[in-house]
Amino acid sequence: MAAVKLIGSPISPFVLRTMIALSLKKVEYELLPEKLGEKSELLLKSNPVYKKIPVLIHHDRPICESAVIVEYIDQVWPESGYGAILPADAYHRALHRFWTFYVDDKLFPSLVAIGKAETEEAKAEAVEQFRAGLRLLEEAFVKLSEGKAFFGGDQVGFLDVMLGCFVVWIEAMEEVLSLELLEEATMPALHGWVVSFRAHEAVKEVMPESGKVVEFFKMIRAMRMKAAADAAN
Amino acid sequence: MAAVKLIGSPISPFVLRTMIALSLKKVEYELLPEKLGEKSELLLKSNPVYKKIPVLIHHDRPICESAVIVEYIDQVWPESGYGAILPADAYHRALHRFWTFYVDDKLFPSLVAIGKAETEEAKAEAVEQFRAGLRLLEEAFVKLSEGKAFFGGDQVGFLDVMLGCFVVWIEAMEEVLSLELLEEATMPALHGWVVSFRAHEAVKEVMPESGKVVEFFKMIRAMRMKAAADAAN
């Protein structure tokens, strides 16, 4: 039996975070995917409070919540693979955690709102909110990266992982909805960051294929539209 | 000029978290209270994203979000005062962080909902949600404390700080609304914990007086009721 297991699959950006972290640390693990719309016995037992993926199981003990899991991985395997994920400096660490909080609290909900918008007006509003959030992260990137490739400087750091998990979803939504979310003109630094992030060995290994994310996004959109149409009849 | 400043006042449970942490570490600092309903220039400049208290300013650099601040304090002053706040062990650390996430994500909103409930039915529902949350924390306490006084074992730990900041508010709401929220019969361990937590030297030093919290809660309730009555006319 593997000492490290992960419940979930990389199509979930929250699971992807933990997969990138494990990949950065070169930790071997067994991936236990959940079926869409179902919850396994193991998931219900391992995360009885939220019943959500990802759950990391290490020596039979479950750890839940993606940010908590990534911090755990960084502490348990501090020196392995590409090294530390959290910056060593307390102030930089605080900034990475603050912006991660912002990503989960504001940025991700506005990304979801774009996908769920039922009118052009609602979509335009959600897009503007999302772009405003990214512009804040553009500033944060300039400050934190100090001219280097990542939020973590020369290496992929905590905020790179916590924001980077959405890159392939942002691109899929741009394609399906014919939008430009990560505008090159107003966010040149983040644009460069996406290229560096995607090119990183540890990220490439686990990032889901764009085509699969596009298909998945189309499928959940179709399901939502059908549910709305059924409700209206 | 003080090297450490804190914007906020202990009537805010989120500010109180950071004050308990500073008190545990015996760090001297200057407290810069905000006036109710106003936002100082310093606050707007220091936390432009959320414009909220608390903000810790250390060597002129602002750190925002209570959980981020408490982790920062623990890293910067690891050995001072009563020692570490975060448990050393990665798994225990993950559990403290997970339950802190739960407290902010679910427990605190249900506490707010009790205060805001406009019907007896809505209040009863919010009370039941809040109690259900506390019962989960009762179980977590038994597991984490291992028969000792605190979530952190023999010493006040991260989750003690992050949950303990609400104790005086829970008591004030019990008094004003004639409710029992932290039921002794179903939550004996948490009941004992409250006594130990309140008796801790570092906590006593910064905890706001019960009478003041009761008055403050009555005042914001009166303001809300007046606003609702004005809106109805």
Short mmCIF file of C-alpha atoms in Angstrom, two decimals:
data_model
loop_
_atom_site.label_atom_id
_atom_site.label_comp_id
_atom_site.label_asym_id
_atom_site.label_seq_id
_atom_site.Cartn_x
_atom_site.Cartn_y
_atom_site.Cartn_z
CA MET A 1 0.00 0.00 0.00
CA ALA A 2 1.32 3.43 -0.94
CA ALA A 3 2.30 5.66 1.98
CA VAL A 4 0.93 8.69 0.10
CA LYS A 5 -2.44 8.78 -1.64
CA LEU A 6 -4.37 11.64 -3.10
CA ILE A 7 -8.13 11.59 -3.64
CA GLY A 8 -9.12 13.62 -6.70
CA SER A 9 -8.07 14.31 -10.27
CA PRO A 10 -6.15 17.15 -11.92
CA ILE A 11 -9.20 18.56 -13.71
CA SER A 12 -10.03 20.13 -10.32
CA PRO A 13 -7.78 23.16 -9.83
CA PHE A 14 -7.78 22.51 -6.08
CA VAL A 15 -6.53 18.97 -6.58
CA LEU A 16 -4.04 20.25 -9.17
CA ARG A 17 -2.48 22.48 -6.49
CA THR A 18 -1.61 19.49 -4.39
CA MET A 19 -0.38 17.54 -7.45
CA ILE A 20 1.94 20.39 -8.42
CA ALA A 21 3.26 20.49 -4.85
CA LEU A 22 3.88 16.73 -4.83
CA SER A 23 5.51 16.98 -8.26
CA LEU A 24 7.79 19.82 -7.08
CA LYS A 25 8.87 17.61 -4.19
CA LYS A 26 9.19 14.51 -6.42
CA VAL A 27 7.00 12.55 -4.01
CA GLU A 28 5.52 9.31 -5.35
CA TYR A 29 1.87 8.76 -4.62
CA GLU A 30 -1.21 6.91 -5.71
CA LEU A 31 -3.96 8.99 -7.30
CA LEU A 32 -7.50 7.91 -6.42
CA PRO A 33 -9.93 9.69 -8.78
CA GLU A 34 -13.54 10.28 -7.76
CA LYS A 35 -16.36 9.71 -10.23
CA LEU A 36 -18.19 12.91 -11.24
CA GLY A 37 -21.28 13.38 -9.08
CA GLU A 38 -20.41 10.51 -6.76
CA LYS A 39 -18.56 10.45 -3.46
CA SER A 40 -16.58 7.35 -2.50
CA GLU A 41 -16.71 5.79 0.95
CA LEU A 42 -13.07 6.74 1.36
CA LEU A 43 -13.77 10.41 0.60
CA LEU A 44 -16.72 10.57 3.01
CA LYS A 45 -14.67 8.92 5.73
CA SER A 46 -11.57 11.04 5.08
CA ASN A 47 -13.24 14.44 4.83
CA PRO A 48 -16.52 14.12 6.77
CA VAL A 49 -16.81 17.89 7.28
CA TYR A 50 -16.64 19.11 3.67
CA LYS A 51 -16.85 15.83 1.71
CA LYS A 52 -14.66 17.46 -0.93
CA ILE A 53 -11.53 16.71 -2.91
CA PRO A 54 -8.58 16.98 -2.58
CA VAL A 55 -7.71 14.82 0.40
CA LEU A 56 -4.12 13.77 0.95
CA ILE A 57 -3.72 10.54 2.86
CA HIS A 58 -0.31 10.12 4.43
CA HIS A 59 0.37 7.07 6.58
CA ASP A 60 -3.40 6.55 6.75
CA ARG A 61 -4.11 10.02 8.14
CA PRO A 62 -6.24 12.34 5.98
CA ILE A 63 -5.35 16.00 5.42
CA CYS A 64 -7.99 18.26 3.83
CA GLU A 65 -8.15 21.70 2.15
CA SER A 66 -5.73 22.45 -0.67
CA ALA A 67 -3.82 25.26 1.07
CA VAL A 68 -3.43 23.16 4.20
CA ILE A 69 -2.24 20.20 2.13
CA VAL A 70 0.36 22.23 0.21
CA GLU A 71 1.76 23.63 3.48
CA TYR A 72 1.83 20.10 4.89
CA ILE A 73 3.70 18.75 1.87
CA ASP A 74 6.21 21.58 2.14
CA GLN A 75 6.85 20.83 5.81
CA VAL A 76 7.07 17.04 5.48
CA TRP A 77 9.39 17.06 2.45
CA PRO A 78 11.33 20.29 2.97
CA GLU A 79 14.45 19.52 0.97
CA SER A 80 13.32 17.07 -1.67
CA GLY A 81 12.80 17.71 -5.36
CA TYR A 82 12.95 21.40 -6.27
CA GLY A 83 13.15 22.49 -2.62
CA ALA A 84 10.97 24.74 -0.50
CA ILE A 85 7.59 26.00 -1.71
CA LEU A 86 6.94 28.59 1.02
CA PRO A 87 9.51 31.42 1.00
CA ALA A 88 11.86 31.29 4.01
CA ASP A 89 11.40 34.98 4.81
CA ALA A 90 8.43 35.70 7.11
CA TYR A 91 7.28 38.79 5.22
CA HIS A 92 7.35 37.11 1.81
CA ARG A 93 5.61 34.11 3.31
CA ALA A 94 2.89 36.40 4.66
CA LEU A 95 2.43 37.97 1.21
CA HIS A 96 2.16 34.57 -0.48
CA ARG A 97 -0.47 33.53 2.09
CA PHE A 98 -2.35 36.82 1.86
CA TRP A 99 -2.62 36.65 -1.93
CA THR A 100 -3.62 33.00 -1.74
CA PHE A 101 -6.43 34.05 0.59
CA TYR A 102 -7.40 36.70 -1.95
CA VAL A 103 -7.36 34.19 -4.83
CA ASP A 104 -9.73 31.85 -2.98
CA ASP A 105 -11.91 34.56 -1.48
CA LYS A 106 -12.34 36.88 -4.48
CA LEU A 107 -10.60 35.79 -7.68
CA PHE A 108 -11.88 32.23 -7.95
CA PRO A 109 -15.53 33.20 -7.20
CA SER A 110 -15.38 35.83 -9.97
CA LEU A 111 -14.01 33.20 -12.39
CA VAL A 112 -16.93 30.92 -11.49
CA ALA A 113 -19.33 33.85 -11.94
CA ILE A 114 -18.11 34.32 -15.55
CA GLY A 115 -18.99 30.72 -16.34
CA LYS A 116 -22.38 30.96 -14.65
CA ALA A 117 -23.46 34.36 -15.98
CA GLU A 118 -26.86 34.10 -17.66
CA THR A 119 -26.91 37.52 -19.33
CA GLU A 120 -24.29 39.43 -21.32
CA GLU A 121 -24.43 42.15 -18.68
CA ALA A 122 -23.73 39.74 -15.82
CA LYS A 123 -20.91 38.20 -17.84
CA ALA A 124 -19.34 41.59 -18.57
CA GLU A 125 -19.50 42.49 -14.87
CA ALA A 126 -17.91 39.22 -13.78
CA VAL A 127 -15.19 39.56 -16.44
CA GLU A 128 -14.38 43.07 -15.23
CA GLN A 129 -14.19 41.87 -11.61
CA PHE A 130 -11.93 39.01 -12.58
CA ARG A 131 -9.62 41.25 -14.60
CA ALA A 132 -9.49 43.76 -11.72
CA GLY A 133 -8.38 40.90 -9.45
CA LEU A 134 -5.71 39.83 -11.93
CA ARG A 135 -4.43 43.40 -12.16
CA LEU A 136 -3.85 43.33 -8.39
CA LEU A 137 -1.95 40.08 -8.87
CA GLU A 138 0.06 41.68 -11.68
CA GLU A 139 1.25 44.28 -9.14
CA ALA A 140 1.89 41.60 -6.54
CA PHE A 141 3.92 39.64 -9.08
CA VAL A 142 6.15 42.60 -9.89
CA LYS A 143 6.79 43.13 -6.19
CA LEU A 144 7.33 39.50 -5.19
CA SER A 145 9.23 38.19 -8.22
CA GLU A 146 11.82 40.99 -8.16
CA GLY A 147 12.42 40.59 -11.87
CA LYS A 148 12.59 36.81 -11.76
CA ALA A 149 10.32 34.22 -13.35
CA PHE A 150 8.03 33.30 -10.45
CA PHE A 151 6.14 34.73 -7.49
CA GLY A 152 8.66 32.64 -5.56
CA GLY A 153 11.59 34.33 -7.36
CA ASP A 154 13.82 31.81 -9.09
CA GLN A 155 11.61 28.92 -8.12
CA VAL A 156 7.95 28.01 -8.15
CA GLY A 157 6.63 29.18 -4.77
CA PHE A 158 3.42 28.91 -2.78
CA LEU A 159 1.49 31.57 -4.68
CA ASP A 160 2.69 30.20 -8.03
CA VAL A 161 1.09 26.89 -7.09
CA MET A 162 -2.08 28.40 -5.60
CA LEU A 163 -2.78 30.72 -8.57
CA GLY A 164 -1.14 28.63 -11.29
CA CYS A 165 -3.69 25.84 -10.85
CA PHE A 166 -6.23 28.10 -12.58
CA VAL A 167 -4.14 28.88 -15.68
CA VAL A 168 -5.48 26.05 -17.79
CA TRP A 169 -9.07 26.87 -16.71
CA ILE A 170 -8.63 30.54 -17.55
CA GLU A 171 -7.37 29.55 -21.01
CA ALA A 172 -10.23 27.09 -21.51
CA MET A 173 -12.81 29.72 -20.61
CA GLU A 174 -11.13 32.24 -22.91
CA GLU A 175 -11.44 29.75 -25.75
CA VAL A 176 -15.00 28.57 -25.15
CA LEU A 177 -16.43 32.01 -24.33
CA SER A 178 -14.31 33.93 -26.89
CA LEU A 179 -12.92 36.26 -24.24
CA GLU A 180 -9.55 37.65 -23.29
CA LEU A 181 -9.30 37.36 -19.52
CA LEU A 182 -5.58 37.64 -18.97
CA GLU A 183 -5.03 40.68 -21.16
CA GLU A 184 -1.49 40.89 -22.47
CA ALA A 185 -1.58 44.69 -22.77
CA THR A 186 -2.50 45.40 -19.13
CA MET A 187 -0.86 42.34 -17.54
CA PRO A 188 2.46 41.81 -19.31
CA ALA A 189 4.20 40.39 -16.22
CA LEU A 190 1.50 37.78 -15.54
CA HIS A 191 1.59 36.86 -19.22
CA GLY A 192 5.27 36.12 -18.95
CA TRP A 193 4.68 34.25 -15.71
CA VAL A 194 2.15 31.92 -17.37
CA VAL A 195 4.75 30.96 -19.97
CA SER A 196 7.42 30.25 -17.32
CA PHE A 197 4.97 28.40 -15.09
CA ARG A 198 3.67 26.16 -17.85
CA ALA A 199 7.22 25.39 -18.97
CA HIS A 200 8.36 24.23 -15.53
CA GLU A 201 9.20 20.54 -15.45
CA ALA A 202 7.18 19.77 -12.30
CA VAL A 203 4.13 21.64 -13.59
CA LYS A 204 4.20 20.10 -17.07
CA GLU A 205 4.16 16.64 -15.54
CA VAL A 206 0.77 17.09 -13.88
CA MET A 207 -1.05 19.84 -15.78
CA PRO A 208 -4.16 18.46 -17.50
CA GLU A 209 -4.31 18.77 -21.29
CA SER A 210 -6.00 21.95 -22.48
CA GLY A 211 -8.32 19.99 -24.75
CA LYS A 212 -9.61 17.95 -21.81
CA VAL A 213 -10.32 21.04 -19.72
CA VAL A 214 -12.13 22.65 -22.68
CA GLU A 215 -14.28 19.52 -23.07
CA PHE A 216 -14.98 19.37 -19.34
CA PHE A 217 -15.95 23.04 -19.23
CA LYS A 218 -18.26 22.57 -22.22
CA MET A 219 -19.85 19.57 -20.53
CA ILE A 220 -20.59 21.29 -17.21
CA ARG A 221 -21.94 24.30 -19.12
CA ALA A 222 -24.25 22.06 -21.11
CA MET A 223 -25.41 20.35 -17.91
CA ARG A 224 -26.12 23.71 -16.27
CA MET A 225 -28.04 24.98 -19.31
CA LYS A 226 -30.11 21.83 -19.44
CA ALA A 227 -30.91 22.08 -15.71
CA ALA A 228 -31.95 25.74 -16.18
CA ALA A 229 -34.12 24.84 -19.18
CA ASP A 230 -35.74 21.97 -17.25
CA ALA A 231 -36.43 24.28 -14.31
CA ALA A 232 -38.04 26.84 -16.63
CA ASN A 233 -40.43 24.24 -18.14
CA MET B 1 8.47 55.15 16.57
CA ALA B 2 7.40 51.67 17.64
CA ALA B 3 8.77 48.84 15.49
CA VAL B 4 5.45 46.99 15.86
CA LYS B 5 2.05 48.60 15.44
CA LEU B 6 -1.37 47.08 15.20
CA ILE B 7 -4.35 48.79 13.59
CA GLY B 8 -7.61 47.83 15.30
CA SER B 9 -9.10 47.26 18.72
CA PRO B 10 -9.85 44.11 20.76
CA ILE B 11 -13.61 44.42 20.38
CA SER B 12 -13.03 42.91 16.91
CA PRO B 13 -12.44 39.16 17.33
CA PHE B 14 -10.12 39.23 14.32
CA VAL B 15 -7.97 41.92 15.90
CA LEU B 16 -8.15 40.06 19.21
CA ARG B 17 -6.52 37.04 17.55
CA THR B 18 -3.46 39.06 16.70
CA MET B 19 -3.41 40.68 20.16
CA ILE B 20 -3.50 37.28 21.86
CA ALA B 21 -0.63 36.14 19.63
CA LEU B 22 1.43 39.24 20.46
CA SER B 23 0.62 38.77 24.14
CA LEU B 24 1.69 35.10 24.02
CA LYS B 25 4.99 36.22 22.53
CA LYS B 26 5.33 39.15 24.96
CA VAL B 27 5.92 41.51 22.05
CA GLU B 28 5.50 45.22 22.79
CA TYR B 29 3.51 47.19 20.26
CA GLU B 30 1.50 50.30 19.72
CA LEU B 31 -2.23 49.84 19.24
CA LEU B 32 -3.84 52.20 16.72
CA PRO B 33 -7.62 51.97 17.11
CA GLU B 34 -9.93 52.84 14.21
CA LYS B 35 -13.08 54.90 14.78
CA LEU B 36 -16.30 52.96 14.17
CA GLY B 37 -17.57 53.57 10.64
CA GLU B 38 -14.43 55.44 9.59
CA LYS B 39 -11.26 54.25 7.89
CA SER B 40 -8.00 56.04 8.60
CA GLU B 41 -5.52 57.04 5.90
CA LEU B 42 -3.08 54.57 7.42
CA LEU B 43 -5.57 51.69 7.17
CA LEU B 44 -6.44 52.49 3.54
CA LYS B 45 -2.77 52.71 2.64
CA SER B 46 -1.82 49.58 4.59
CA ASN B 47 -4.61 47.30 3.42
CA PRO B 48 -5.76 48.71 0.07
CA VAL B 49 -7.29 45.40 -1.03
CA TYR B 50 -9.67 44.73 1.88
CA LYS B 51 -9.49 48.03 3.82
CA LYS B 52 -10.08 45.99 6.99
CA ILE B 53 -8.58 45.58 10.43
CA PRO B 54 -6.41 44.04 11.75
CA VAL B 55 -3.22 45.18 10.05
CA LEU B 56 0.11 44.50 11.71
CA ILE B 57 2.83 46.96 10.78
CA HIS B 58 6.32 45.64 11.42
CA HIS B 59 9.29 47.79 10.41
CA ASP B 60 6.90 49.86 8.30
CA ARG B 61 5.66 46.86 6.29
CA PRO B 62 1.95 46.01 6.58
CA ILE B 63 0.72 42.43 7.03
CA CYS B 64 -3.02 41.77 6.59
CA GLU B 65 -5.54 39.00 7.43
CA SER B 66 -5.65 37.67 10.97
CA ALA B 67 -4.53 34.10 10.22
CA VAL B 68 -1.64 35.38 8.12
CA ILE B 69 -0.64 37.80 10.88
CA VAL B 70 -0.70 35.14 13.61
CA GLU B 71 1.49 32.83 11.49
CA TYR B 72 3.84 35.78 10.83
CA ILE B 73 4.11 36.58 14.55
CA ASP B 74 4.84 32.94 15.31
CA GLN B 75 7.63 32.83 12.74
CA VAL B 76 9.24 36.17 13.64
CA TRP B 77 9.25 35.57 17.42
CA PRO B 78 9.53 31.77 17.60
CA GLU B 79 11.02 31.40 21.06
CA SER B 80 9.82 34.45 22.96
CA GLY B 81 7.13 34.59 25.66
CA TYR B 82 5.17 31.36 25.97
CA GLY B 83 6.86 29.81 22.93
CA ALA B 84 5.46 28.44 19.68
CA ILE B 85 1.84 28.94 18.64
CA LEU B 86 1.76 26.51 15.69
CA PRO B 87 2.39 22.90 16.72
CA ALA B 88 5.77 21.58 15.54
CA ASP B 89 4.30 18.38 14.13
CA ALA B 90 3.11 18.68 10.51
CA TYR B 91 -0.07 16.68 11.00
CA HIS B 92 -1.17 18.62 14.09
CA ARG B 93 -0.30 21.84 12.31
CA ALA B 94 -2.52 20.77 9.40
CA LEU B 95 -5.40 20.04 11.78
CA HIS B 96 -5.08 23.43 13.48
CA ARG B 97 -5.11 25.13 10.07
CA PHE B 98 -8.00 23.03 8.79
CA TRP B 99 -10.20 23.83 11.79
CA THR B 100 -9.25 27.49 11.59
CA PHE B 101 -10.45 27.43 7.99
CA TYR B 102 -13.68 25.82 9.19
CA VAL B 103 -14.15 28.44 11.92
CA ASP B 104 -13.83 31.30 9.42
CA ASP B 105 -15.72 29.61 6.62
CA LYS B 106 -18.68 28.13 8.55
CA LEU B 107 -18.71 28.80 12.29
CA PHE B 108 -18.27 32.57 12.30
CA PRO B 109 -20.90 33.14 9.55
CA SER B 110 -23.42 31.12 11.57
CA LEU B 111 -22.65 33.22 14.66
CA VAL B 112 -23.28 36.38 12.63
CA ALA B 113 -26.49 34.85 11.29
CA ILE B 114 -27.79 34.41 14.86
CA GLY B 115 -27.32 38.12 15.55
CA LYS B 116 -28.92 39.12 12.26
CA ALA B 117 -31.89 36.72 12.29
CA GLU B 118 -35.14 38.62 11.85
CA THR B 119 -37.55 35.82 12.75
CA GLU B 120 -37.58 33.27 15.56
CA GLU B 121 -37.41 30.53 12.95
CA ALA B 122 -34.32 32.00 11.29
CA LYS B 123 -32.71 32.44 14.70
CA ALA B 124 -33.43 28.84 15.72
CA GLU B 125 -31.93 27.60 12.46
CA ALA B 126 -28.79 29.69 12.87
CA VAL B 127 -28.44 28.58 16.49
CA GLU B 128 -28.68 24.94 15.45
CA GLN B 129 -26.04 25.44 12.73
CA PHE B 130 -23.75 27.15 15.16
CA ARG B 131 -24.15 24.44 17.78
CA ALA B 132 -23.54 21.74 15.15
CA GLY B 133 -20.28 23.51 14.28
CA LEU B 134 -19.25 23.65 17.92
CA ARG B 135 -19.99 19.97 18.34
CA LEU B 136 -17.48 19.25 15.56
CA LEU B 137 -14.98 21.40 17.42
CA GLU B 138 -15.77 19.50 20.62
CA GLU B 139 -14.64 16.32 18.84
CA ALA B 140 -11.60 18.08 17.40
CA PHE B 141 -10.69 19.31 20.87
CA VAL B 142 -10.80 15.83 22.36
CA LYS B 143 -8.54 14.57 19.57
CA LEU B 144 -6.05 17.45 19.55
CA SER B 145 -5.77 18.22 23.27
CA GLU B 146 -5.07 14.60 24.27
CA GLY B 147 -6.53 15.21 27.71
CA LYS B 148 -4.71 18.51 28.23
CA ALA B 149 -6.12 22.00 28.64
CA PHE B 150 -5.78 23.42 25.12
CA PHE B 151 -6.13 22.53 21.45
CA GLY B 152 -2.36 23.06 21.53
CA GLY B 153 -1.97 20.55 24.39
CA ASP B 154 -0.23 22.07 27.38
CA GLN B 155 -0.04 25.48 25.74
CA VAL B 156 -2.31 27.86 23.90
CA GLY B 157 -1.89 26.92 20.24
CA PHE B 158 -2.99 28.25 16.86
CA LEU B 159 -6.57 26.97 17.00
CA ASP B 160 -6.95 28.14 20.61
CA VAL B 161 -6.17 31.66 19.41
CA MET B 162 -8.27 31.46 16.26
CA LEU B 163 -11.39 30.11 17.99
CA GLY B 164 -10.83 31.64 21.43
CA CYS B 165 -11.22 35.16 20.05
CA PHE B 166 -14.97 34.46 19.78
CA VAL B 167 -15.49 33.30 23.37
CA VAL B 168 -16.40 36.69 24.76
CA TRP B 169 -18.72 37.35 21.80
CA ILE B 170 -20.46 34.00 22.23
CA GLU B 171 -21.02 34.83 25.90
CA ALA B 172 -22.30 38.32 25.10
CA MET B 173 -24.78 36.94 22.58
CA GLU B 174 -25.92 34.29 25.05
CA GLU B 175 -26.63 37.04 27.57
CA VAL B 176 -28.35 39.53 25.27
CA LEU B 177 -30.39 36.96 23.34
CA SER B 178 -31.10 34.69 26.37
CA LEU B 179 -29.65 31.65 24.64
CA GLU B 180 -27.30 28.83 25.49
CA LEU B 181 -24.92 28.45 22.56
CA LEU B 182 -22.06 26.53 24.11
CA GLU B 183 -24.18 23.89 25.81
CA GLU B 184 -22.44 22.35 28.78
CA ALA B 185 -24.31 19.05 28.48
CA THR B 186 -23.28 18.31 24.87
CA MET B 187 -19.91 20.11 24.88
CA PRO B 188 -18.26 19.41 28.22
CA ALA B 189 -14.72 19.49 26.83
CA LEU B 190 -15.17 22.90 25.14
CA HIS B 191 -16.73 24.21 28.35
CA GLY B 192 -13.62 23.25 30.26
CA TRP B 193 -11.47 24.72 27.51
CA VAL B 194 -13.19 28.11 27.79
CA VAL B 195 -12.33 28.22 31.50
CA SER B 196 -8.67 27.34 30.88
CA PHE B 197 -8.41 29.73 27.93
CA ARG B 198 -9.90 32.68 29.81
CA ALA B 199 -7.62 32.00 32.80
CA HIS B 200 -4.43 32.07 30.72
CA GLU B 201 -2.19 35.00 31.63
CA ALA B 202 -1.59 36.11 28.02
CA VAL B 203 -5.28 35.93 27.16
CA LYS B 204 -6.49 37.76 30.27
CA GLU B 205 -4.20 40.66 29.46
CA VAL B 206 -5.90 41.48 26.15
CA MET B 207 -9.45 40.06 26.37
CA PRO B 208 -12.02 42.86 26.26
CA GLU B 209 -14.35 43.17 29.28
CA SER B 210 -17.58 41.21 28.92
CA GLY B 211 -19.65 44.29 29.78
CA LYS B 212 -18.10 46.26 26.93
CA VAL B 213 -18.79 43.51 24.39
CA VAL B 214 -22.40 43.26 25.62
CA GLU B 215 -22.84 47.03 25.19
CA PHE B 216 -21.21 46.95 21.76
CA PHE B 217 -23.41 44.07 20.62
CA LYS B 218 -26.54 45.89 21.88
CA MET B 219 -25.45 49.02 20.03
CA ILE B 220 -24.89 47.35 16.66
CA ARG B 221 -28.21 45.49 17.07
CA ALA B 222 -30.00 48.76 17.77
CA MET B 223 -28.35 50.34 14.72
CA ARG B 224 -29.39 47.42 12.52
CA MET B 225 -32.98 47.50 13.80
CA LYS B 226 -33.20 51.24 13.23
CA ALA B 227 -31.84 50.85 9.68
CA ALA B 228 -34.40 48.08 8.99
CA ALA B 229 -37.24 50.23 10.40
CA ASP B 230 -36.11 53.22 8.32
CA ALA B 231 -35.98 51.06 5.20
CA ALA B 232 -39.52 49.80 5.88
CA ASN B 233 -40.95 53.34 6.17
#
